[in-house]
XYZ file of C-alpha atoms in Angstrom:
212
model
C -98.482 -53.659 9.143
C -95.307 -51.764 8.326
C -92.355 -52.745 10.478
C -90.937 -49.970 12.690
C -87.569 -48.590 11.652
C -84.653 -48.960 14.059
C -84.925 -45.246 14.907
C -88.641 -45.512 15.619
C -88.067 -48.598 17.788
C -85.448 -46.690 19.759
C -87.804 -43.740 20.287
C -90.634 -46.058 21.330
C -88.354 -47.824 23.831
C -87.160 -44.510 25.281
C -90.708 -43.157 25.607
C -92.000 -46.356 27.205
C -89.098 -46.517 29.652
C -89.554 -42.887 30.711
C -93.245 -43.432 31.362
C -92.560 -46.514 33.468
C -89.711 -44.847 35.360
C -91.981 -41.957 36.343
C -94.818 -44.265 37.405
C -94.245 -44.792 41.127
C -96.845 -47.561 41.208
C -94.413 -49.755 39.246
C -92.466 -52.032 41.667
C -88.921 -50.889 42.410
C -87.114 -53.831 40.734
C -89.049 -53.147 37.532
C -88.449 -49.374 37.677
C -84.746 -50.057 38.234
C -84.668 -52.372 35.214
C -86.434 -49.781 33.041
C -84.012 -47.090 34.224
C -81.098 -49.273 33.151
C -82.719 -50.051 29.803
C -83.368 -46.349 29.243
C -79.745 -45.499 30.031
C -78.508 -48.264 27.715
C -80.687 -47.054 24.838
C -80.573 -43.277 25.321
C -76.982 -42.890 26.551
C -76.128 -39.430 27.943
C -79.656 -38.278 27.192
C -80.739 -40.429 30.157
C -78.323 -38.720 32.566
C -80.868 -36.210 33.984
C -83.268 -39.064 34.790
C -80.499 -41.073 36.461
C -79.563 -38.025 38.549
C -83.227 -37.449 39.424
C -83.397 -41.034 40.723
C -80.791 -40.119 43.346
C -83.450 -38.086 45.134
C -85.703 -41.113 45.569
C -86.410 -42.145 49.189
C -86.212 -45.747 47.918
C -82.626 -46.896 48.546
C -82.936 -49.825 46.122
C -83.881 -47.444 43.308
C -81.073 -45.030 44.250
C -78.610 -47.897 44.179
C -79.719 -48.785 40.656
C -79.056 -45.186 39.597
C -75.667 -45.088 41.335
C -74.538 -48.205 39.481
C -75.459 -46.518 36.197
C -73.456 -43.386 37.023
C -70.237 -45.331 36.459
C -71.087 -45.361 32.737
C -71.182 -41.560 32.455
C -67.509 -40.621 32.253
C -67.349 -37.255 30.499
C -65.780 -34.474 32.648
C -68.969 -32.409 32.413
C -71.157 -35.212 33.791
C -68.616 -36.212 36.445
C -68.614 -32.618 37.706
C -72.407 -32.791 38.099
C -72.178 -35.986 40.171
C -69.505 -34.347 42.334
C -71.662 -31.239 42.739
C -74.564 -33.441 43.854
C -72.373 -35.141 46.477
C -71.096 -31.798 47.752
C -74.503 -30.115 47.976
C -76.730 -32.896 49.279
C -77.927 -32.518 52.853
C -78.604 -36.261 52.985
C -75.526 -37.950 54.528
C -76.754 -41.374 53.383
C -76.768 -40.227 49.748
C -73.394 -38.548 50.190
C -71.959 -41.807 51.534
C -73.487 -43.724 48.615
C -71.984 -41.364 46.021
C -68.430 -41.470 47.397
C -67.627 -44.938 45.928
C -69.057 -43.730 42.603
C -66.695 -40.746 42.653
C -63.764 -43.010 43.545
C -64.291 -44.895 40.298
C -63.915 -41.810 38.104
C -60.148 -41.323 38.532
C -60.740 -37.559 38.729
C -58.581 -35.222 40.854
C -61.480 -33.080 42.036
C -63.367 -36.192 43.103
C -60.290 -37.493 44.923
C -59.867 -34.190 46.790
C -63.496 -34.366 47.889
C -63.076 -37.961 49.081
C -59.979 -37.054 51.121
C -61.874 -34.139 52.695
C -64.772 -36.493 53.495
C -62.485 -38.512 55.776
C -63.056 -35.697 58.281
C -66.803 -35.386 57.709
C -68.924 -34.930 60.823
C -71.071 -37.894 59.794
C -69.618 -41.333 60.620
C -71.361 -43.039 57.684
C -69.723 -40.582 55.272
C -66.326 -41.117 56.900
C -66.658 -44.885 56.639
C -67.533 -44.629 52.944
C -64.570 -42.330 52.334
C -61.981 -44.653 53.912
C -61.815 -47.400 51.226
C -62.627 -44.838 48.531
C -59.619 -42.735 49.535
C -57.303 -45.749 49.377
C -58.681 -46.620 45.943
C -58.594 -43.171 44.353
C -55.846 -41.297 46.205
C -53.529 -44.245 46.921
C -50.285 -42.869 48.449
C -51.916 -39.469 49.006
C -54.354 -41.159 51.369
C -51.681 -42.597 53.682
C -51.291 -39.579 55.991
C -55.025 -38.878 56.473
C -55.743 -42.584 57.056
C -53.007 -42.727 59.688
C -54.584 -39.672 61.341
C -57.908 -41.526 61.487
C -56.245 -44.433 63.262
C -54.706 -42.020 65.765
C -58.188 -40.784 66.755
C -58.663 -43.994 68.746
C -62.137 -44.636 67.311
C -62.404 -48.423 67.041
C -64.646 -48.483 63.957
C -62.494 -45.995 62.051
C -59.297 -47.757 63.141
C -60.474 -51.073 61.717
C -61.572 -49.508 58.411
C -58.460 -47.348 58.017
C -56.151 -50.253 58.840
C -57.764 -52.406 56.137
C -57.585 -49.519 53.663
C -53.888 -48.883 54.328
C -53.112 -52.532 53.674
C -54.534 -52.161 50.156
C -52.095 -49.356 49.284
C -48.866 -50.617 47.730
C -45.391 -49.282 48.421
C -43.032 -48.784 51.353
C -44.477 -45.347 52.145
C -47.272 -46.993 54.135
C -45.000 -48.927 56.482
C -42.442 -46.117 56.793
C -45.102 -43.614 57.865
C -46.824 -46.143 60.124
C -43.490 -46.836 61.839
C -42.994 -43.104 62.329
C -46.445 -42.695 63.886
C -46.244 -45.786 66.101
C -44.184 -44.551 69.108
C -46.262 -41.369 69.567
C -49.681 -42.997 69.394
C -52.176 -44.170 72.010
C -52.719 -47.859 72.778
C -55.497 -48.663 70.282
C -53.671 -46.950 67.442
C -50.354 -48.574 68.365
C -51.928 -52.025 68.176
C -53.296 -51.237 64.715
C -49.931 -49.921 63.521
C -48.121 -53.012 64.838
C -50.625 -55.229 63.012
C -50.025 -53.327 59.754
C -46.266 -53.733 60.060
C -46.694 -57.402 60.959
C -48.930 -58.117 57.970
C -46.556 -56.336 55.630
C -43.705 -58.389 57.128
C -41.264 -55.468 56.977
C -37.996 -56.612 58.528
C -36.420 -53.139 58.690
C -39.029 -52.132 61.281
C -38.914 -55.411 63.246
C -36.857 -53.930 66.117
C -39.425 -51.173 66.582
C -42.280 -53.689 66.584
C -40.544 -55.837 69.224
C -39.844 -52.785 71.399
C -43.444 -51.581 71.208
C -44.895 -55.051 71.765
C -42.821 -55.546 74.887
C -43.878 -52.231 76.473
């Protein structure tokens, strides 16, 4: 029997993977593995199938697709992922795509992530908090401080952790500015940020606030 050429082997692998991906009777871990193999072999040609997987009700399968999206880095494909995140009516999917967008180092993606900090859905907001710190860095300081000032305990905890990952004195300077005019929960968070950063130039302010 004649041995298949490398091209024929590639085509056979792609065809087999596509058939198995589309067969919903195949267990999710196997479908996820075949999706990855298809993406590895077919490259950008597999992008439509990876995007289609985002519509699956199976979160495990969606997660497999979202991990693969990090490999598609051309501006054209990134814009399609961003468009999907903007247009989806599924807040769970939107929240899942935000960390993907944060990894692209793309201005349009960063703008969307910053805007998502004020999303009406809490799950989306929580996904946007660390993503904003990662992608926007110093640009995320003001909106993260505003989240802390809302007084929402869950958002305060997430935003505080995110701010501590952003380097530079801008974080502590702006936190110190916001501290005196904030409500109790926010003030505690701001004091903790200044304490963890061990910023001596704001120590008098911290002592004054702590003693009130």
